[in-house]
Short mmCIF file of C-alpha atoms and ligand atoms in Angstrom, two decimals:
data_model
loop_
_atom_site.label_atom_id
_atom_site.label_comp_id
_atom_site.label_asym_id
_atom_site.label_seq_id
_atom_site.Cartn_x
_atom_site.Cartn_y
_atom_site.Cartn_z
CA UNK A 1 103.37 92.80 124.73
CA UNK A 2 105.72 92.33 121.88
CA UNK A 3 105.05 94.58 118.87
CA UNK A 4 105.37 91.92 116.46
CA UNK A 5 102.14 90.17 117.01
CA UNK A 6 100.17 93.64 117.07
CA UNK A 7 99.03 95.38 113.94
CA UNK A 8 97.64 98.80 113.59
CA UNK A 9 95.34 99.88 110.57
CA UNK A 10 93.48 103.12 110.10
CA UNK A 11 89.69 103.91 109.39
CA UNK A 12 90.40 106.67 106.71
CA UNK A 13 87.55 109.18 107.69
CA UNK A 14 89.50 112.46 107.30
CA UNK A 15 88.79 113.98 111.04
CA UNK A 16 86.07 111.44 112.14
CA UNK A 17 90.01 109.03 111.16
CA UNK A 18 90.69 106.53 113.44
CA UNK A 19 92.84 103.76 114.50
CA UNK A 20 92.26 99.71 115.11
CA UNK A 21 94.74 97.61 116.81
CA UNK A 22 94.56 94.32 116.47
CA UNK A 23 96.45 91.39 118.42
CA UNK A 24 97.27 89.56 121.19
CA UNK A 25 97.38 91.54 125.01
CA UNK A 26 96.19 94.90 123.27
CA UNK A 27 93.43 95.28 126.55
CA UNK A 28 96.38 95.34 128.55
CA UNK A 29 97.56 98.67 127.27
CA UNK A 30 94.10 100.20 127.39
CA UNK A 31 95.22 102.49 129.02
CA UNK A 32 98.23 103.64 127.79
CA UNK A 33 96.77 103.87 123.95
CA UNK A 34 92.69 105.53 126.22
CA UNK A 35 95.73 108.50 127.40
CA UNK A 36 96.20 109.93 124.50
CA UNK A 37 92.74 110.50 123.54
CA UNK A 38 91.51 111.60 127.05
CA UNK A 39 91.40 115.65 128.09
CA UNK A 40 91.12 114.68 131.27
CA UNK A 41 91.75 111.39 133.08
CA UNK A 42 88.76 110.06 134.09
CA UNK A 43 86.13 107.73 131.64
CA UNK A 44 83.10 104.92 132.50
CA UNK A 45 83.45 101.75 131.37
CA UNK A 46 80.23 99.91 129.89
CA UNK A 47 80.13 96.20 130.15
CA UNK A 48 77.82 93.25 130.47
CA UNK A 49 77.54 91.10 133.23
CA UNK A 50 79.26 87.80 130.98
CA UNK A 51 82.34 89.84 130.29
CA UNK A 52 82.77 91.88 133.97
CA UNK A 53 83.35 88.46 135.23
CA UNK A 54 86.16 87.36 133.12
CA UNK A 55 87.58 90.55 131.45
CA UNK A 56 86.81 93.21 133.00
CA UNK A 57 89.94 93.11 135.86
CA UNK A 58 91.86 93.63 132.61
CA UNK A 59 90.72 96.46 131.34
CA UNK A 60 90.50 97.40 134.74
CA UNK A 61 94.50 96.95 135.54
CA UNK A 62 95.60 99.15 132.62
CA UNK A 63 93.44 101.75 133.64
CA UNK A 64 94.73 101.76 136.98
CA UNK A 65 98.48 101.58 135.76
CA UNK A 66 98.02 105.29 133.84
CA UNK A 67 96.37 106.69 137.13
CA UNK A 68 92.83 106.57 134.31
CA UNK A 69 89.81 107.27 137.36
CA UNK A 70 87.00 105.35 136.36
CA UNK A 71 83.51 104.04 136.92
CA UNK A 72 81.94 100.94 135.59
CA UNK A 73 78.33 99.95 134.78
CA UNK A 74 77.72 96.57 134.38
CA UNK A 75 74.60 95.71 132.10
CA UNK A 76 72.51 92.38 131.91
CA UNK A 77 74.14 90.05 129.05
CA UNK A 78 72.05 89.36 126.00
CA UNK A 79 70.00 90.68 123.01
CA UNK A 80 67.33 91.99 125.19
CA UNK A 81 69.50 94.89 126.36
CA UNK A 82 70.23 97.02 123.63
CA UNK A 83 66.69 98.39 124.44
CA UNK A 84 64.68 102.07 125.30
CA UNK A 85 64.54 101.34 128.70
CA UNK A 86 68.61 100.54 129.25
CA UNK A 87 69.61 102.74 127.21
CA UNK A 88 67.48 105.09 129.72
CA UNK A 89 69.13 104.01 132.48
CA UNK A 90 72.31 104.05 130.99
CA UNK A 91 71.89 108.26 130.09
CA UNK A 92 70.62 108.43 133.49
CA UNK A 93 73.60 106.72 134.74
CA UNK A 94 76.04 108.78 133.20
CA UNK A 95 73.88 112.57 133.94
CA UNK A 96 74.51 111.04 137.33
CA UNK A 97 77.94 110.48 137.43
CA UNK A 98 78.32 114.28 135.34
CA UNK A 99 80.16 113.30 132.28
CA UNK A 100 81.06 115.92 130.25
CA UNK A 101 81.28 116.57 126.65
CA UNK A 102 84.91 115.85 126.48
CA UNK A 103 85.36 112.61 128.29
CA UNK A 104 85.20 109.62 126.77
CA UNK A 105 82.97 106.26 127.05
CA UNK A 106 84.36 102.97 126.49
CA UNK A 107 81.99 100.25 125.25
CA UNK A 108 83.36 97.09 126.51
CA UNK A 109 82.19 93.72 125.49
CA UNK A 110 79.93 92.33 122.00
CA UNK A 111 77.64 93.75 119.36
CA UNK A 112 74.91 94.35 121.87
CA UNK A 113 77.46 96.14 124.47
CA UNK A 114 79.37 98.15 121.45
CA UNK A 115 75.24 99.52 120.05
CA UNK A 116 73.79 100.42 122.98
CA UNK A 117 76.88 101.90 124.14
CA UNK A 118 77.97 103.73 121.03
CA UNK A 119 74.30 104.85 120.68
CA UNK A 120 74.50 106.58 124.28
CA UNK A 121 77.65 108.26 123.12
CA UNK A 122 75.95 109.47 120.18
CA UNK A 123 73.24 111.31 122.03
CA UNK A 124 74.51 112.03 125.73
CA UNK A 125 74.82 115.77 125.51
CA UNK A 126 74.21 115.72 121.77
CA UNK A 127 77.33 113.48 121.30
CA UNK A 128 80.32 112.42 123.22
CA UNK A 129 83.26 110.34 122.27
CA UNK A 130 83.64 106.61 122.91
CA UNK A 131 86.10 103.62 122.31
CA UNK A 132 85.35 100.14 120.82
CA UNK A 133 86.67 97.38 122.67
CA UNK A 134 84.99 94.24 120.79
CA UNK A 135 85.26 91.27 123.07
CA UNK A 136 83.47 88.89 120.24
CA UNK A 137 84.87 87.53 117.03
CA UNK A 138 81.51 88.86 115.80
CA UNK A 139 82.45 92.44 117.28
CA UNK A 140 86.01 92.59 116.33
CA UNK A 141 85.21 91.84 112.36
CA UNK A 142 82.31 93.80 111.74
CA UNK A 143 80.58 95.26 114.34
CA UNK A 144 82.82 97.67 116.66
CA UNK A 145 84.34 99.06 112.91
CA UNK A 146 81.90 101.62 111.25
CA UNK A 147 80.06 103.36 113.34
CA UNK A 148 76.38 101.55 113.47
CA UNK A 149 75.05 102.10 116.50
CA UNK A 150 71.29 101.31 117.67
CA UNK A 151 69.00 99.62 119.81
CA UNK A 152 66.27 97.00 119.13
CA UNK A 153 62.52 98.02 119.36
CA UNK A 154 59.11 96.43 118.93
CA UNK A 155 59.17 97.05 115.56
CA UNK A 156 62.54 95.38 114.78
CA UNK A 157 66.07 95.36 114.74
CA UNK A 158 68.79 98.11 114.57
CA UNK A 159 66.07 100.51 113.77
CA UNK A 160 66.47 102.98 115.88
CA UNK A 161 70.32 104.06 116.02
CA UNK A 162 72.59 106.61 114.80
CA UNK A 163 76.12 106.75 113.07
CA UNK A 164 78.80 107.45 115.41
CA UNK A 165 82.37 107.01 114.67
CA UNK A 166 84.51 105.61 117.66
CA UNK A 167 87.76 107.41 118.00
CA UNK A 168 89.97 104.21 118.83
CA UNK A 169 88.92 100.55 118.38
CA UNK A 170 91.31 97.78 120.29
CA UNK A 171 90.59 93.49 119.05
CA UNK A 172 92.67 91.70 121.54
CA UNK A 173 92.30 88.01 120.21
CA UNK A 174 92.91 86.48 124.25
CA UNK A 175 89.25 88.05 124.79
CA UNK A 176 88.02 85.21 122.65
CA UNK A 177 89.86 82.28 124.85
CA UNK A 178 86.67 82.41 127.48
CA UNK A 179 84.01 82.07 124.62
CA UNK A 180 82.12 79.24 124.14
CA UNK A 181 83.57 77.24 120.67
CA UNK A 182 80.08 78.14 118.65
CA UNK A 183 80.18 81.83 119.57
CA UNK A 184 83.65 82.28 118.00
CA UNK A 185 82.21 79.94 114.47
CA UNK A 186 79.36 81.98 115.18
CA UNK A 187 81.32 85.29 114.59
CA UNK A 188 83.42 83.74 111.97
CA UNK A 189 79.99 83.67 109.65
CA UNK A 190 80.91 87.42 109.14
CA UNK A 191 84.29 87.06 108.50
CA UNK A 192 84.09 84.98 105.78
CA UNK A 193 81.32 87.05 104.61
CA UNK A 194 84.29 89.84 103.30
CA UNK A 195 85.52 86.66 101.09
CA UNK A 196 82.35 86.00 100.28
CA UNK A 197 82.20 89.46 98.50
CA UNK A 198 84.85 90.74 97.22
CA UNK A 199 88.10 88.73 97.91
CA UNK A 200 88.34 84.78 95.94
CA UNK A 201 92.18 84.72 97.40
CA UNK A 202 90.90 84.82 101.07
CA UNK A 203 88.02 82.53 100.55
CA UNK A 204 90.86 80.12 99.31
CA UNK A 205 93.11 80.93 102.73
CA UNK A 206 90.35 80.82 104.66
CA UNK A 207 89.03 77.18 102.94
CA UNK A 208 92.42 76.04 103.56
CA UNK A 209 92.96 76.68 106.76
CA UNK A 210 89.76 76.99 108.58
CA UNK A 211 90.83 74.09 110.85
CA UNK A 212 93.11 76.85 112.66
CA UNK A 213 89.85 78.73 114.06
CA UNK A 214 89.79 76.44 116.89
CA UNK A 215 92.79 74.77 116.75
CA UNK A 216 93.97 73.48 119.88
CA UNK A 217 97.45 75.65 120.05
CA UNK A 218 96.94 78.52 121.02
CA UNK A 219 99.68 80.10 119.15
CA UNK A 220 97.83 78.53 115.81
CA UNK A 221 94.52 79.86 116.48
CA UNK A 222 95.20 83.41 118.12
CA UNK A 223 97.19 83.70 114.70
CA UNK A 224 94.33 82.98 112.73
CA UNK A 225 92.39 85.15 114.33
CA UNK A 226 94.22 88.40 114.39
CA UNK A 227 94.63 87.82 110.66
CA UNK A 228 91.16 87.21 109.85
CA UNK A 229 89.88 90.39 112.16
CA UNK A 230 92.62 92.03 110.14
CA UNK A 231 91.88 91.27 106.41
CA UNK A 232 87.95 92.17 107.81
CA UNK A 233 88.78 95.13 109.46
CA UNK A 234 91.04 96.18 106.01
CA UNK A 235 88.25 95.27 103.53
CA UNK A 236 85.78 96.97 105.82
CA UNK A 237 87.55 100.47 106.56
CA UNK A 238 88.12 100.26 103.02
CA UNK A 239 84.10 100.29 101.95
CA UNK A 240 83.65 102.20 104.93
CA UNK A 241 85.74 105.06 104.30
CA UNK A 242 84.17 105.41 100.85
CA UNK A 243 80.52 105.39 102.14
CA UNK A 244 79.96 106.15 105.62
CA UNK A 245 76.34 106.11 105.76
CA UNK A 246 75.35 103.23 103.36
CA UNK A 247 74.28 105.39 100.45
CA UNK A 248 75.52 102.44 98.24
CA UNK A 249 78.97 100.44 98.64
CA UNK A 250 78.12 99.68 101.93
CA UNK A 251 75.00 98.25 101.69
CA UNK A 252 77.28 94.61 100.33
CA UNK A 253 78.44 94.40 103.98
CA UNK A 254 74.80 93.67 104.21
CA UNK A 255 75.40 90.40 102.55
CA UNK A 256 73.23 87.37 104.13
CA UNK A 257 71.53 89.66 106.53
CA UNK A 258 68.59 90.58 104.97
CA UNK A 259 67.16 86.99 105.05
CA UNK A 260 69.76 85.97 108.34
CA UNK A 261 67.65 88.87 110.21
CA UNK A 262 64.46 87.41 108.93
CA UNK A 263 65.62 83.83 110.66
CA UNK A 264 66.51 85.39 113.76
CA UNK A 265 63.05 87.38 113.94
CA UNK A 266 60.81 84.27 113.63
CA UNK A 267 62.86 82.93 115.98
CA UNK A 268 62.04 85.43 118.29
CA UNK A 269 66.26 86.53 118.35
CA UNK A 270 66.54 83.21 120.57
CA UNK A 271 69.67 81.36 120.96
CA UNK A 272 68.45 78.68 118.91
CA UNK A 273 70.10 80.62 116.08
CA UNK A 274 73.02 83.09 116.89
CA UNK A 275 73.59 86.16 114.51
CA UNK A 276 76.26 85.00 112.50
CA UNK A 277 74.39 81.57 112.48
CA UNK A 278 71.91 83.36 110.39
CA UNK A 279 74.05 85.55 108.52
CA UNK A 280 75.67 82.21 106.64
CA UNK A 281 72.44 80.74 106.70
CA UNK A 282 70.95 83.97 104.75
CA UNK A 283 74.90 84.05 102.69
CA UNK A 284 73.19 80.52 101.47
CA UNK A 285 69.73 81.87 100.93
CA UNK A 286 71.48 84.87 98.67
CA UNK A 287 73.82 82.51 96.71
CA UNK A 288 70.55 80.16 96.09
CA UNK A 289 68.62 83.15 94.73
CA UNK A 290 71.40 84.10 92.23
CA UNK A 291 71.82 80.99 91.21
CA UNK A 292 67.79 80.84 90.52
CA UNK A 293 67.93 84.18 88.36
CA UNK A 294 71.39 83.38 86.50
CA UNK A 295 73.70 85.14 87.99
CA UNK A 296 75.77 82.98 89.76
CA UNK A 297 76.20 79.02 89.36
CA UNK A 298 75.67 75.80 91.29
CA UNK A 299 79.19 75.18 92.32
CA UNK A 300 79.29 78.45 94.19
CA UNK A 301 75.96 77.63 96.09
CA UNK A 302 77.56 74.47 96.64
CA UNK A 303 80.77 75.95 97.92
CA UNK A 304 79.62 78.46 100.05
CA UNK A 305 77.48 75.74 102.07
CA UNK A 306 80.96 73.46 101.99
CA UNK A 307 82.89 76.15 103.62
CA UNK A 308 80.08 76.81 106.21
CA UNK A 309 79.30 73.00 107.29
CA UNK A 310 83.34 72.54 107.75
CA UNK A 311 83.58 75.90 109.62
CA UNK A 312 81.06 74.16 111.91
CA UNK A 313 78.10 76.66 110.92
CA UNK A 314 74.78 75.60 111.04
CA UNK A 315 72.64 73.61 108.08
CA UNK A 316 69.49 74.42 106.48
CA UNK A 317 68.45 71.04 106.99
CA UNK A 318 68.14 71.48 111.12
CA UNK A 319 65.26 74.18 110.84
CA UNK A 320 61.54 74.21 109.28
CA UNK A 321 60.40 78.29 107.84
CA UNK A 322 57.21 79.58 106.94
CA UNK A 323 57.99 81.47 103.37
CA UNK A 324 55.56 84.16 104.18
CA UNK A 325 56.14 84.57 107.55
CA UNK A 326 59.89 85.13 106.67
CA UNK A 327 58.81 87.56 103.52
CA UNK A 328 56.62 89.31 106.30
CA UNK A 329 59.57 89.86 108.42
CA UNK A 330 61.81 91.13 105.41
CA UNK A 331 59.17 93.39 104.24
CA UNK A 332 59.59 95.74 107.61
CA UNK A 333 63.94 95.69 107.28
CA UNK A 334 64.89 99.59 107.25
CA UNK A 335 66.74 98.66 103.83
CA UNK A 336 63.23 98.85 101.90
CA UNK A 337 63.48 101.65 99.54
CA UNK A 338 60.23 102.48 97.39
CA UNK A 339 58.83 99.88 98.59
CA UNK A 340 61.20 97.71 97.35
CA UNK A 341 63.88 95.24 98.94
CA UNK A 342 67.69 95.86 97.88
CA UNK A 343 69.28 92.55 98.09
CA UNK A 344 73.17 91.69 98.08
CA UNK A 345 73.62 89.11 94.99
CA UNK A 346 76.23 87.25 93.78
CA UNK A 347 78.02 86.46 90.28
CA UNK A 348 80.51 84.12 92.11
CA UNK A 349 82.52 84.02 95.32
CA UNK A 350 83.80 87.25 95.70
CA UNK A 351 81.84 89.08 93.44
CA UNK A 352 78.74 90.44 95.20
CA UNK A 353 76.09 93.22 94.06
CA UNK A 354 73.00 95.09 94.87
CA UNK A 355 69.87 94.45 92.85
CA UNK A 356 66.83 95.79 93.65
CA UNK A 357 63.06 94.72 91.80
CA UNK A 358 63.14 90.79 92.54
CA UNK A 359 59.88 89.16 92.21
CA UNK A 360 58.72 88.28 95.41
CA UNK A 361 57.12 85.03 93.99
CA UNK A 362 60.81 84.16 93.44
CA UNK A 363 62.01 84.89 96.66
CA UNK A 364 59.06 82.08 97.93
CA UNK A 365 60.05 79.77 95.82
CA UNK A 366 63.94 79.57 96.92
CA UNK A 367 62.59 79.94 100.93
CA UNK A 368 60.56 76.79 100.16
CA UNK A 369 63.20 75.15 98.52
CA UNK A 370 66.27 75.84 100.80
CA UNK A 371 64.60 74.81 103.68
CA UNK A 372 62.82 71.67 101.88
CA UNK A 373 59.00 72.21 103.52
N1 LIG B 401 77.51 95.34 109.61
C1 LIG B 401 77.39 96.00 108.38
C2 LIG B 401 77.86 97.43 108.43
O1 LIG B 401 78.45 97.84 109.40
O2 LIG B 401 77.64 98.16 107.50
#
């Protein structure tokens, strides 16, 4: 692995710190970069069935290579598993194979993987420590950095979950090369999302040169990539590390979601709409709404929507919503406070906010009008 196409930043969480390595053929050195964290040499590695088959050998060999013993459980792929009953099994699993406090988990694979795994750590013998190992775009920009972890219930999403810092995250960008084209755009929705609120210059890189996401040289587009998981991974430790738990600052990382998570609900969380799908779907939404109460103007709306369709993202004009049925589904998101929604507005690219006390008559009128029913 030559150094020069690795970078290294830090999560600056005084002793919950840690590092994320970002680059081409990190997963090969797992192991080597696992060592140093381990007490003893021995962890379990959580994967889904999607990444086992192409990954997981891997992950697998650089374990091996530092004389790292290890176990693997291999979980079903898909949404449905970051539930109770896996994450049952998955305590079982490890009471069973007598983990103790100081060994180490490593969640290997997407957003749904990094959760349910993270959330085990979190309360396996009141807390052990794990590793991130983000096999997604969507993972290795958002995701696997901060600490969110949770499973889905009947009631909705993420709302059962804890914070719980990993001590190491590692983005290898080769991970990507066995995902399907709309997964990676997919994933890129929350990329540009860190543009989106507080960074014009890398909205202009990234409008510039989105044709490098899936450019056919490999070179071009592993390039791209590490940079983009880098400048999201900077902007996020950087909000992160002032605001752990989402007291405030945070919340603008929730930009797009709370009307993207109100998409994928009525949807049932089907793969007619991915996550990040939704997410620059709800980015629109937001951007209309500001526009509607003067904050931000039509150019930007126009813009954003630009930058999505060439990214490849999906258009407004593909799907049909029920207003109410959407408000329904926003009214039960765990950021209610007082009753009251907190949304993530905008004053122009780059310059997003949090304003609470918008008149839900408003928010109606922009969910009939975006998606023209
Ligand atoms: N995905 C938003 C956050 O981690 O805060």
């Amino acid at each position: 692995m030559s150094l020069d196409n690795i970078h290294k930043l830090k999560l600056d969480l005084g002793d919950k710190a840690y590092d994320i390595i970002i680059g081409s053929g990190v997963l090969d050195h797992a192991g080597s970069y696992l060592k140093q964290l381990l007490k003893r040499p021995r962890t379990v590695i959580i994967t889904d069935e999607n990444v086992a088959s192409v990954q997981l050998p891997r992950l697998e060999a650089s374990l091996k290579v530092e004389n790292i013993e290890f176990e693997t459980l291999i979980l079903p792929a898909g949404e449905p598993t970051k539930s109770f009953s896996q994450l049952e099994y998955l305590l079982g699993k490890l009471l069973e194979m007598r983990l103790e406090r100081s060994d180490m988990i490593i969640a290997f694979g997407g957003g749904v993987i990094g959760d349910l795994a993270g959330f085990a750590a979190s309360i396996y013998l009141r807390g052990i420590d794990f590793i991130q190992i983000p096999t997604t775009l969507l993972a290795q920009v958002d995701s696997s950095v901060g600490g969110k972890t949770g499973i889905n219930s009947s009631w909705g999403k993420n709302l059962i979950g804890a914070f719980h810092q990993p001590r190491l995250v590692l983005c290898d960008v080769l991970c990507l090369e066995t995902l399907e084209p709309r997964h990676v755009i997919s994933g890129y929705a929350e990329a540009v999302k860190y543009a989106f609120i507080n960074d014009r210059e890398f909205f202009n890189d990234l409008d510039q040169n989105i044709g490098d996401l899936n450019h056919i040289d490999l070179k071009v587009r592993c390039a791209f990539r590490s940079k983009i998981i880098l400048k999201s991974c900077a902007a996020k430790a950087n909000i992160v590390s002032q605001d752990e738990k989402e007291k405030n600052l945070r919340a603008l990382l929730n930009l797009g979601h709370t009307f993207g998570h109100a998409l994928e609900a009525e949807l049932g969380y089907s793969d007619r709409l991915y996550h990040g799908e939704a997410v620059a779907l709800g980015t629109e939404i937001a951007f209309a709404l500001s526009q509607h109460l003067g904050f931000s103007s039509e150019k930007d709306s126009l813009l954003v929507k630009a930058h999505h369709q060439k990214a490849g993202l999906r258009s407004a004009n593909e799907f049909s919503f029920d207003a109410q049925k959407l408000i329904h589904h926003m009214q039960r998101d765990k950021k209610m406070s007082d009753g009251q929604i907190t949304f993530v507005l905008s004053r122009g690219i780059g310059k997003a906010f949090l304003y609470s006390g918008v008149d839900m008559s408003d928010i109606e009128t922009i969910l009939n009008r975006f998606f023209k029913i």
